[in-house]
Amino acid sequence: MDIRHLQYFIEVANFQSFTKAAEHLYISQPTISKMIKNLENDLGVELFERRRKKVVLTDAGRLILTQAKTIDKAFQNLTTQLDDLLGLQKGHLRIGLPPIMDAEEFIQTLGSFHKQYPHITFQLVESGAKKIEEQILQEELDVGITVLPTDEERFHYFFLLNEALEVVLHPDHPLADLEEIELAELKEESFILFNKDFVLNDRISTACQEAGFLPKIVSESSQWNFIGKMVASNFGISLLPKSVSQLLNDNVRRIKITQPSIAWELAIIWPKDQYISFAAKEWLTYTQNRMSSIED
C-alpha cells in the first residue's frame, strides 16, 4: 500500500463511482478498480458496497476514509514544505476566482509571475465568494478573491477592485432610455441574479430591501454571460458590476443606479491560522506590488 492507494480510495468515496473518479484522475477504470482491490486485500476488509448505479462506503470504509484523509493531508503538507526547501524551483497554487469578475488584469498578473517563476503551476477554481472562503478554510484552496467585507479574524486580505453595479435590461424595456435609474423604480421588475453562493446576491437583496421592496427573482445563475443572454431575451433585468456589464453585447442596455448606488469591493484573501507555502507567499507579494504599481 502506498499513498496513491489512499488517494484513489478518497476519490472513489467522493464521487461514489469508479468511473467518475477515474475520469477525474485521468486514469482508466480498470486501473483504479485494481488499486482499490489491492487496498482491500492489504487491509483485509471490503471498503465499498457495489450497487447498481453507485458505490457506497461500508462501515470499515467510513472508518478508513477519515484516517486516509488525515494521511493524505499530511503528505500534501510534507510535499509543500519540501517545495519550500527548494525555493521556487517548483510549486503549485490553487486560486479561487468568482466568475462574476472581469479577470483580464488578474490573468495578466498570473502570466507575468509565471514568466519569472516558470515552474510554478496554477489551478484556477471558479466559484462564488462564499464557497471560495469555505474552500480556503478547508485547505482546498490556497488563496482566493472575495467580496468585502470578509471575516478579518480568519483571513488576511489586500484590496483589489472597487466599482459600481449597473442595471442591465433589454433595449425595448420601458426604462431603457433613462440615463439613471433609482433602485426603487425596479420594484416591479423580474430579477436575474447570481446564485446564493455569491455575496453579490446578498448585497443586491439587502439594497432592494433598504429601498423598500423584495426583489422578485425569476432565475439565478453562476455565469455572467448566461445572465446577459437571458436579459437579451427579455426574460428579466439584472444588476452587474460595471466591468462585467461592459463585456455584454449590444443586445442589452446598461444604466447607472442611484438612490442608493450599489458598489462592491473585491479583495485577495488567504488564511491567518494555516500553513502558507513559500510559493503562495511570493505570489501574494508579487501580486500586491503589481496592483499597487497599476494604481499609482
GROMACS .gro file of N, CA, C and O in nm, residues 89-190:
model
  408
   89GLN      N    1   1.180   2.665  -0.720
   89GLN     CA    2   1.208   2.587  -0.839
   89GLN      C    3   1.082   2.515  -0.888
   89GLN      O    4   1.068   2.485  -1.005
   90LYS      N    5   0.992   2.487  -0.794
   90LYS     CA    6   0.865   2.428  -0.833
   90LYS      C    7   0.762   2.459  -0.725
   90LYS      O    8   0.795   2.504  -0.616
   91GLY      N    9   0.636   2.436  -0.757
   91GLY     CA   10   0.528   2.463  -0.662
   91GLY      C   11   0.395   2.465  -0.735
   91GLY      O   12   0.391   2.464  -0.859
   92HIS      N   13   0.288   2.468  -0.658
   92HIS     CA   14   0.153   2.466  -0.717
   92HIS      C   15   0.063   2.555  -0.633
   92HIS      O   16   0.062   2.547  -0.510
   93LEU      N   17  -0.014   2.642  -0.701
   93LEU     CA   18  -0.105   2.734  -0.632
   93LEU      C   19  -0.248   2.707  -0.674
   93LEU      O   20  -0.278   2.696  -0.794
   94ARG      N   21  -0.337   2.700  -0.576
   94ARG     CA   22  -0.480   2.681  -0.602
   94ARG      C   23  -0.551   2.812  -0.567
   94ARG      O   24  -0.550   2.855  -0.452
   95ILE      N   25  -0.609   2.876  -0.670
   95ILE     CA   26  -0.666   3.009  -0.654
   95ILE      C   27  -0.814   3.007  -0.687
   95ILE      O   28  -0.855   2.959  -0.793
   96GLY      N   29  -0.896   3.061  -0.597
   96GLY     CA   30  -1.040   3.070  -0.620
   96GLY      C   31  -1.077   3.203  -0.683
   96GLY      O   32  -1.037   3.309  -0.634
   97LEU      N   33  -1.153   3.196  -0.792
   97LEU     CA   34  -1.194   3.317  -0.865
   97LEU      C   35  -1.346   3.320  -0.880
   97LEU      O   36  -1.405   3.221  -0.922
   98PRO      N   37  -1.411   3.431  -0.848
   98PRO     CA   38  -1.555   3.441  -0.879
   98PRO      C   39  -1.575   3.465  -1.027
   98PRO      O   40  -1.511   3.554  -1.086
   99PRO      N   41  -1.659   3.387  -1.094
   99PRO     CA   42  -1.679   3.405  -1.239
   99PRO      C   43  -1.749   3.536  -1.272
   99PRO      O   44  -1.764   3.570  -1.389
  100ILE      N   45  -1.787   3.612  -1.171
  100ILE     CA   46  -1.856   3.738  -1.192
  100ILE      C   47  -1.760   3.852  -1.228
  100ILE      O   48  -1.800   3.958  -1.272
  101MET      N   49  -1.630   3.831  -1.210
  101MET     CA   50  -1.534   3.940  -1.232
  101MET      C   51  -1.473   3.933  -1.372
  101MET      O   52  -1.464   3.827  -1.434
  102ASP      N   53  -1.430   4.050  -1.421
  102ASP     CA   54  -1.352   4.056  -1.543
  102ASP      C   55  -1.208   4.027  -1.504
  102ASP      O   56  -1.141   4.107  -1.440
  103ALA      N   57  -1.159   3.908  -1.541
  103ALA     CA   58  -1.031   3.859  -1.489
  103ALA      C   59  -0.912   3.896  -1.577
  103ALA      O   60  -0.802   3.846  -1.554
  104GLU      N   61  -0.929   3.984  -1.674
  104GLU     CA   62  -0.822   4.012  -1.770
  104GLU      C   63  -0.694   4.060  -1.701
  104GLU      O   64  -0.585   4.007  -1.725
  105GLU      N   65  -0.705   4.162  -1.615
  105GLU     CA   66  -0.587   4.216  -1.547
  105GLU      C   67  -0.525   4.111  -1.455
  105GLU      O   68  -0.404   4.099  -1.444
  106PHE      N   69  -0.612   4.035  -1.389
  106PHE     CA   70  -0.563   3.932  -1.298
  106PHE      C   71  -0.485   3.825  -1.374
  106PHE      O   72  -0.380   3.780  -1.329
  107ILE      N   73  -0.537   3.783  -1.489
  107ILE     CA   74  -0.468   3.681  -1.570
  107ILE      C   75  -0.335   3.734  -1.620
  107ILE      O   76  -0.235   3.661  -1.627
  108GLN      N   77  -0.329   3.863  -1.655
  108GLN     CA   78  -0.202   3.922  -1.697
  108GLN      C   79  -0.099   3.916  -1.585
  108GLN      O   80   0.020   3.891  -1.608
  109THR      N   81  -0.145   3.938  -1.462
  109THR     CA   82  -0.056   3.930  -1.347
  109THR      C   83  -0.005   3.787  -1.328
  109THR      O   84   0.114   3.765  -1.303
  110LEU      N   85  -0.094   3.689  -1.345
  110LEU     CA   86  -0.051   3.549  -1.338
  110LEU      C   87   0.054   3.518  -1.444
  110LEU      O   88   0.153   3.449  -1.418
  111GLY      N   89   0.030   3.571  -1.564
  111GLY     CA   90   0.122   3.546  -1.674
  111GLY      C   91   0.260   3.602  -1.648
  111GLY      O   92   0.361   3.536  -1.674
  112SER      N   93   0.266   3.724  -1.597
  112SER     CA   94   0.397   3.786  -1.570
  112SER      C   95   0.468   3.715  -1.455
  112SER      O   96   0.591   3.700  -1.457
  113PHE      N   97   0.393   3.668  -1.356
  113PHE     CA   98   0.454   3.591  -1.246
  113PHE      C   99   0.508   3.459  -1.300
  113PHE      O  100   0.618   3.415  -1.261
  114HIS      N  101   0.433   3.395  -1.390
  114HIS     CA  102   0.475   3.268  -1.446
  114HIS      C  103   0.604   3.282  -1.528
  114HIS      O  104   0.687   3.190  -1.530
  115LYS      N  105   0.620   3.395  -1.594
  115LYS     CA  106   0.745   3.418  -1.669
  115LYS      C  107   0.865   3.422  -1.574
  115LYS      O  108   0.974   3.377  -1.607
  116GLN      N  109   0.843   3.480  -1.457
  116GLN     CA  110   0.951   3.491  -1.359
  116GLN      C  111   0.976   3.358  -1.287
  116GLN      O  112   1.089   3.325  -1.252
  117TYR      N  113   0.866   3.282  -1.266
  117TYR     CA  114   0.877   3.152  -1.198
  117TYR      C  115   0.808   3.046  -1.284
  117TYR      O  116   0.697   3.003  -1.255
  118PRO      N  117   0.872   3.002  -1.391
  118PRO     CA  118   0.806   2.915  -1.491
  118PRO      C  119   0.768   2.777  -1.439
  118PRO      O  120   0.688   2.708  -1.503
  119HIS      N  121   0.823   2.735  -1.326
  119HIS     CA  122   0.792   2.601  -1.277
  119HIS      C  123   0.682   2.601  -1.170
  119HIS      O  124   0.649   2.497  -1.115
  120ILE      N  125   0.626   2.719  -1.143
  120ILE     CA  126   0.511   2.727  -1.055
  120ILE      C  127   0.385   2.705  -1.140
  120ILE      O  128   0.366   2.772  -1.242
  121THR      N  129   0.302   2.610  -1.103
  121THR     CA  130   0.179   2.583  -1.177
  121THR      C  131   0.059   2.637  -1.100
  121THR      O  132   0.066   2.661  -0.979
  122PHE      N  133  -0.052   2.657  -1.173
  122PHE     CA  134  -0.171   2.718  -1.114
  122PHE      C  135  -0.294   2.632  -1.141
  122PHE      O  136  -0.310   2.576  -1.249
  123GLN      N  137  -0.382   2.625  -1.044
  123GLN     CA  138  -0.515   2.568  -1.061
  123GLN      C  139  -0.615   2.678  -1.028
  123GLN      O  140  -0.619   2.728  -0.915
  124LEU      N  141  -0.694   2.721  -1.127
  124LEU     CA  142  -0.793   2.826  -1.108
  124LEU      C  143  -0.930   2.762  -1.092
  124LEU      O  144  -0.976   2.689  -1.179
  125VAL      N  145  -0.994   2.790  -0.980
  125VAL     CA  146  -1.124   2.732  -0.947
  125VAL      C  147  -1.228   2.842  -0.943
  125VAL      O  148  -1.219   2.934  -0.861
  126GLU      N  149  -1.327   2.835  -1.032
  126GLU     CA  150  -1.433   2.936  -1.034
  126GLU      C  151  -1.545   2.899  -0.938
  126GLU      O  152  -1.598   2.788  -0.942
  127SER      N  153  -1.580   2.993  -0.851
  127SER     CA  154  -1.689   2.969  -0.757
  127SER      C  155  -1.731   3.102  -0.698
  127SER      O  156  -1.666   3.205  -0.717
  128GLY      N  157  -1.843   3.101  -0.624
  128GLY     CA  158  -1.889   3.221  -0.555
  128GLY      C  159  -1.801   3.252  -0.435
  128GLY      O  160  -1.730   3.166  -0.384
  129ALA      N  161  -1.806   3.378  -0.389
  129ALA     CA  162  -1.719   3.422  -0.280
  129ALA      C  163  -1.739   3.340  -0.153
  129ALA      O  164  -1.643   3.308  -0.083
  130LYS      N  165  -1.864   3.306  -0.123
  130LYS     CA  166  -1.890   3.227  -0.002
  130LYS      C  167  -1.820   3.091  -0.010
  130LYS      O  168  -1.758   3.045   0.086
  131LYS      N  169  -1.832   3.026  -0.125
  131LYS     CA  170  -1.771   2.895  -0.144
  131LYS      C  171  -1.619   2.906  -0.142
  131LYS      O  172  -1.551   2.818  -0.087
  132ILE      N  173  -1.564   3.012  -0.199
  132ILE     CA  174  -1.419   3.031  -0.200
  132ILE      C  175  -1.366   3.042  -0.058
  132ILE      O  176  -1.265   2.980  -0.021
  133GLU      N  177  -1.432   3.121   0.026
  133GLU     CA  178  -1.388   3.135   0.165
  133GLU      C  179  -1.394   3.000   0.237
  133GLU      O  180  -1.304   2.964   0.313
  134GLU      N  181  -1.499   2.926   0.213
  134GLU     CA  182  -1.515   2.794   0.274
  134GLU      C  183  -1.403   2.700   0.230
  134GLU      O  184  -1.345   2.627   0.312
  135GLN      N  185  -1.370   2.702   0.100
  135GLN     CA  186  -1.268   2.612   0.049
  135GLN      C  187  -1.129   2.649   0.100
  135GLN      O  188  -1.044   2.561   0.119
  136ILE      N  189  -1.104   2.776   0.123
  136ILE     CA  190  -0.976   2.817   0.180
  136ILE      C  191  -0.963   2.764   0.323
  136ILE      O  192  -0.859   2.710   0.363
  137LEU      N  193  -1.069   2.779   0.402
  137LEU     CA  194  -1.066   2.731   0.540
  137LEU      C  195  -1.054   2.579   0.547
  137LEU      O  196  -0.996   2.525   0.642
  138GLN      N  197  -1.106   2.510   0.445
  138GLN     CA  198  -1.096   2.365   0.440
  138GLN      C  199  -0.966   2.319   0.373
  138GLN      O  200  -0.945   2.199   0.351
  139GLU      N  201  -0.879   2.417   0.338
  139GLU     CA  202  -0.749   2.391   0.277
  139GLU      C  203  -0.761   2.326   0.141
  139GLU      O  204  -0.671   2.255   0.096
  140GLU      N  205  -0.871   2.353   0.073
  140GLU     CA  206  -0.888   2.307  -0.065
  140GLU      C  207  -0.837   2.412  -0.163
  140GLU      O  208  -0.812   2.381  -0.280
  141LEU      N  209  -0.822   2.536  -0.119
  141LEU     CA  210  -0.763   2.645  -0.196
  141LEU      C  211  -0.656   2.713  -0.111
  141LEU      O  212  -0.665   2.714   0.013
  142ASP      N  213  -0.557   2.772  -0.178
  142ASP     CA  214  -0.452   2.845  -0.106
  142ASP      C  215  -0.491   2.991  -0.083
  142ASP      O  216  -0.474   3.045   0.027
  143VAL      N  217  -0.543   3.053  -0.187
  143VAL     CA  218  -0.584   3.194  -0.182
  143VAL      C  219  -0.710   3.209  -0.267
  143VAL      O  220  -0.748   3.118  -0.341
  144GLY      N  221  -0.774   3.324  -0.259
  144GLY     CA  222  -0.893   3.345  -0.340
  144GLY      C  223  -0.931   3.491  -0.346
  144GLY      O  224  -0.877   3.575  -0.271
  145ILE      N  225  -1.024   3.521  -0.435
  145ILE     CA  226  -1.079   3.656  -0.447
  145ILE      C  227  -1.221   3.653  -0.391
  145ILE      O  228  -1.301   3.567  -0.425
  146THR      N  229  -1.251   3.748  -0.303
  146THR     CA  230  -1.382   3.754  -0.241
  146THR      C  231  -1.433   3.897  -0.239
  146THR      O  232  -1.361   3.990  -0.276
  147VAL      N  233  -1.557   3.911  -0.196
  147VAL     CA  234  -1.620   4.044  -0.185
  147VAL      C  235  -1.607   4.092  -0.041
  147VAL      O  236  -1.639   4.018   0.053
  148LEU      N  237  -1.559   4.214  -0.023
  148LEU     CA  238  -1.551   4.272   0.111
  148LEU      C  239  -1.689   4.315   0.158
  148LEU      O  240  -1.774   4.352   0.076
  149PRO      N  241  -1.715   4.313   0.290
  149PRO     CA  242  -1.619   4.276   0.396
  149PRO      C  243  -1.605   4.125   0.409
  149PRO      O  244  -1.696   4.050   0.376
  150THR      N  245  -1.488   4.082   0.458
  150THR     CA  246  -1.464   3.941   0.485
  150THR      C  247  -1.440   3.923   0.634
  150THR      O  248  -1.434   4.021   0.710
  151ASP      N  249  -1.425   3.801   0.678
  151ASP     CA  250  -1.403   3.771   0.819
  151ASP      C  251  -1.257   3.797   0.854
  151ASP      O  252  -1.169   3.714   0.827
  152GLU      N  253  -1.229   3.912   0.914
  152GLU     CA  254  -1.091   3.952   0.941
  152GLU      C  255  -1.027   3.871   1.054
  152GLU      O  256  -0.907   3.879   1.075
  153GLU      N  257  -1.107   3.795   1.128
  153GLU     CA  258  -1.048   3.707   1.229
  153GLU      C  259  -0.990   3.582   1.167
  153GLU      O  260  -0.903   3.518   1.224
  154ARG      N  261  -1.037   3.549   1.047
  154ARG     CA  262  -0.991   3.427   0.981
  154ARG      C  263  -0.901   3.452   0.860
  154ARG      O  264  -0.824   3.364   0.822
  155PHE      N  265  -0.913   3.571   0.799
  155PHE     CA  266  -0.842   3.595   0.673
  155PHE      C  267  -0.756   3.722   0.678
  155PHE      O  268  -0.797   3.823   0.736
  156HIS      N  269  -0.639   3.714   0.618
  156HIS     CA  270  -0.565   3.832   0.575
  156HIS      C  271  -0.621   3.871   0.438
  156HIS      O  272  -0.672   3.787   0.364
  157TYR      N  273  -0.606   3.999   0.400
  157TYR     CA  274  -0.651   4.038   0.267
  157TYR      C  275  -0.582   4.166   0.223
  157TYR      O  276  -0.529   4.243   0.305
  158PHE      N  277  -0.583   4.189   0.092
  158PHE     CA  278  -0.550   4.321   0.040
  158PHE      C  279  -0.647   4.357  -0.072
  158PHE      O  280  -0.697   4.271  -0.144
  159PHE      N  281  -0.674   4.486  -0.082
  159PHE     CA  282  -0.775   4.539  -0.173
  159PHE      C  283  -0.736   4.515  -0.318
  159PHE      O  284  -0.621   4.527  -0.356
  160LEU      N  285  -0.836   4.483  -0.401
  160LEU     CA  286  -0.812   4.456  -0.542
  160LEU      C  287  -0.889   4.549  -0.635
  160LEU      O  288  -0.834   4.602  -0.730
  161LEU      N  289  -1.019   4.571  -0.606
  161LEU     CA  290  -1.104   4.643  -0.702
  161LEU      C  291  -1.226   4.701  -0.632
  161LEU      O  292  -1.282   4.640  -0.543
  162ASN      N  293  -1.267   4.821  -0.676
  162ASN     CA  294  -1.392   4.882  -0.629
  162ASN      C  295  -1.465   4.937  -0.750
  162ASN      O  296  -1.407   5.011  -0.829
  163GLU      N  297  -1.592   4.897  -0.765
  163GLU     CA  298  -1.669   4.950  -0.877
  163GLU      C  299  -1.819   4.943  -0.849
  163GLU      O  300  -1.864   4.871  -0.759
  164ALA      N  301  -1.894   5.020  -0.924
  164ALA     CA  302  -2.039   5.028  -0.907
  164ALA      C  303  -2.109   4.920  -0.988
  164ALA      O  304  -2.056   4.869  -1.087
  165LEU      N  305  -2.231   4.887  -0.946
  165LEU     CA  306  -2.316   4.798  -1.023
  165LEU      C  307  -2.403   4.881  -1.118
  165LEU      O  308  -2.433   4.998  -1.091
  166GLU      N  309  -2.443   4.820  -1.228
  166GLU     CA  310  -2.531   4.884  -1.325
  166GLU      C  311  -2.654   4.797  -1.348
  166GLU      O  312  -2.648   4.675  -1.334
  167VAL      N  313  -2.764   4.862  -1.384
  167VAL     CA  314  -2.883   4.788  -1.428
  167VAL      C  315  -2.860   4.744  -1.572
  167VAL      O  316  -2.818   4.824  -1.656
  168VAL      N  317  -2.886   4.619  -1.601
  168VAL     CA  318  -2.875   4.566  -1.737
  168VAL      C  319  -3.014   4.520  -1.778
  168VAL      O  320  -3.077   4.438  -1.710
  169LEU      N  321  -3.065   4.576  -1.888
  169LEU     CA  322  -3.200   4.542  -1.932
  169LEU      C  323  -3.209   4.540  -2.084
  169LEU      O  324  -3.117   4.582  -2.155
  170HIS      N  325  -3.322   4.491  -2.134
  170HIS     CA  326  -3.344   4.479  -2.279
  170HIS      C  327  -3.363   4.618  -2.339
  170HIS      O  328  -3.422   4.707  -2.276
  171PRO      N  329  -3.314   4.640  -2.462
  171PRO     CA  330  -3.330   4.773  -2.526
  171PRO      C  331  -3.474   4.818  -2.541
  171PRO      O  332  -3.500   4.939  -2.550
  172ASP      N  333  -3.570   4.725  -2.546
  172ASP     CA  334  -3.711   4.762  -2.559
  172ASP      C  335  -3.780   4.783  -2.425
  172ASP      O  336  -3.901   4.810  -2.421
  173HIS      N  337  -3.706   4.771  -2.318
  173HIS     CA  338  -3.764   4.789  -2.184
  173HIS      C  339  -3.812   4.934  -2.168
  173HIS      O  340  -3.747   5.026  -2.218
  174PRO      N  341  -3.924   4.959  -2.099
  174PRO     CA  342  -3.975   5.096  -2.081
  174PRO      C  343  -3.875   5.191  -2.015
  174PRO      O  344  -3.883   5.313  -2.036
  175LEU      N  345  -3.779   5.138  -1.938
  175LEU     CA  346  -3.681   5.223  -1.871
  175LEU      C  347  -3.550   5.236  -1.949
  175LEU      O  348  -3.457   5.302  -1.903
  176ALA      N  349  -3.544   5.178  -2.066
  176ALA     CA  350  -3.417   5.168  -2.139
  176ALA      C  351  -3.360   5.301  -2.184
  176ALA      O  352  -3.239   5.313  -2.207
  177ASP      N  353  -3.443   5.403  -2.197
  177ASP     CA  354  -3.394   5.533  -2.246
  177ASP      C  355  -3.347   5.625  -2.134
  177ASP      O  356  -3.301   5.738  -2.160
  178LEU      N  357  -3.358   5.582  -2.010
  178LEU     CA  358  -3.315   5.666  -1.898
  178LEU      C  359  -3.163   5.667  -1.886
  178LEU      O  360  -3.094   5.569  -1.921
  179GLU      N  361  -3.110   5.776  -1.833
  179GLU     CA  362  -2.966   5.786  -1.807
  179GLU      C  363  -2.932   5.729  -1.670
  179GLU      O  364  -2.823   5.677  -1.648
  180GLU      N  365  -3.026   5.742  -1.576
  180GLU     CA  366  -3.010   5.691  -1.441
  180GLU      C  367  -3.141   5.628  -1.396
  180GLU      O  368  -3.249   5.668  -1.441
  181ILE      N  369  -3.130   5.531  -1.306
  181ILE     CA  370  -3.248   5.465  -1.251
  181ILE      C  371  -3.235   5.457  -1.099
  181ILE      O  372  -3.132   5.411  -1.048
  182GLU      N  373  -3.337   5.504  -1.029
  182GLU     CA  374  -3.340   5.485  -0.885
  182GLU      C  375  -3.378   5.340  -0.856
  182GLU      O  376  -3.464   5.283  -0.924
  183LEU      N  377  -3.315   5.283  -0.756
  183LEU     CA  378  -3.336   5.141  -0.728
  183LEU      C  379  -3.484   5.109  -0.703
  183LEU      O  380  -3.534   5.006  -0.747
  184ALA      N  381  -3.555   5.201  -0.638
  184ALA     CA  382  -3.697   5.177  -0.606
  184ALA      C  383  -3.782   5.163  -0.732
  184ALA      O  384  -3.890   5.102  -0.728
  185GLU      N  385  -3.735   5.218  -0.845
  185GLU     CA  386  -3.811   5.207  -0.970
  185GLU      C  387  -3.813   5.064  -1.024
  185GLU      O  388  -3.888   5.033  -1.116
  186LEU      N  389  -3.731   4.978  -0.965
  186LEU     CA  390  -3.721   4.840  -1.015
  186LEU      C  391  -3.804   4.742  -0.933
  186LEU      O  392  -3.794   4.620  -0.954
  187LYS      N  393  -3.888   4.793  -0.844
  187LYS     CA  394  -3.959   4.705  -0.752
  187LYS      C  395  -4.055   4.608  -0.821
  187LYS      O  396  -4.087   4.502  -0.767
  188GLU      N  397  -4.105   4.642  -0.939
  188GLU     CA  398  -4.198   4.553  -1.010
  188GLU      C  399  -4.128   4.464  -1.111
  188GLU      O  400  -4.192   4.387  -1.183
  189GLU      N  401  -3.995   4.474  -1.119
  189GLU     CA  402  -3.921   4.402  -1.223
  189GLU      C  403  -3.892   4.257  -1.183
  189GLU      O  404  -3.892   4.222  -1.064
  190SER      N  405  -3.864   4.176  -1.283
  190SER     CA  406  -3.819   4.038  -1.261
  190SER      C  407  -3.666   4.036  -1.266
  190SER      O  408  -3.607   4.078  -1.366
   0.00000   0.00000   0.00000
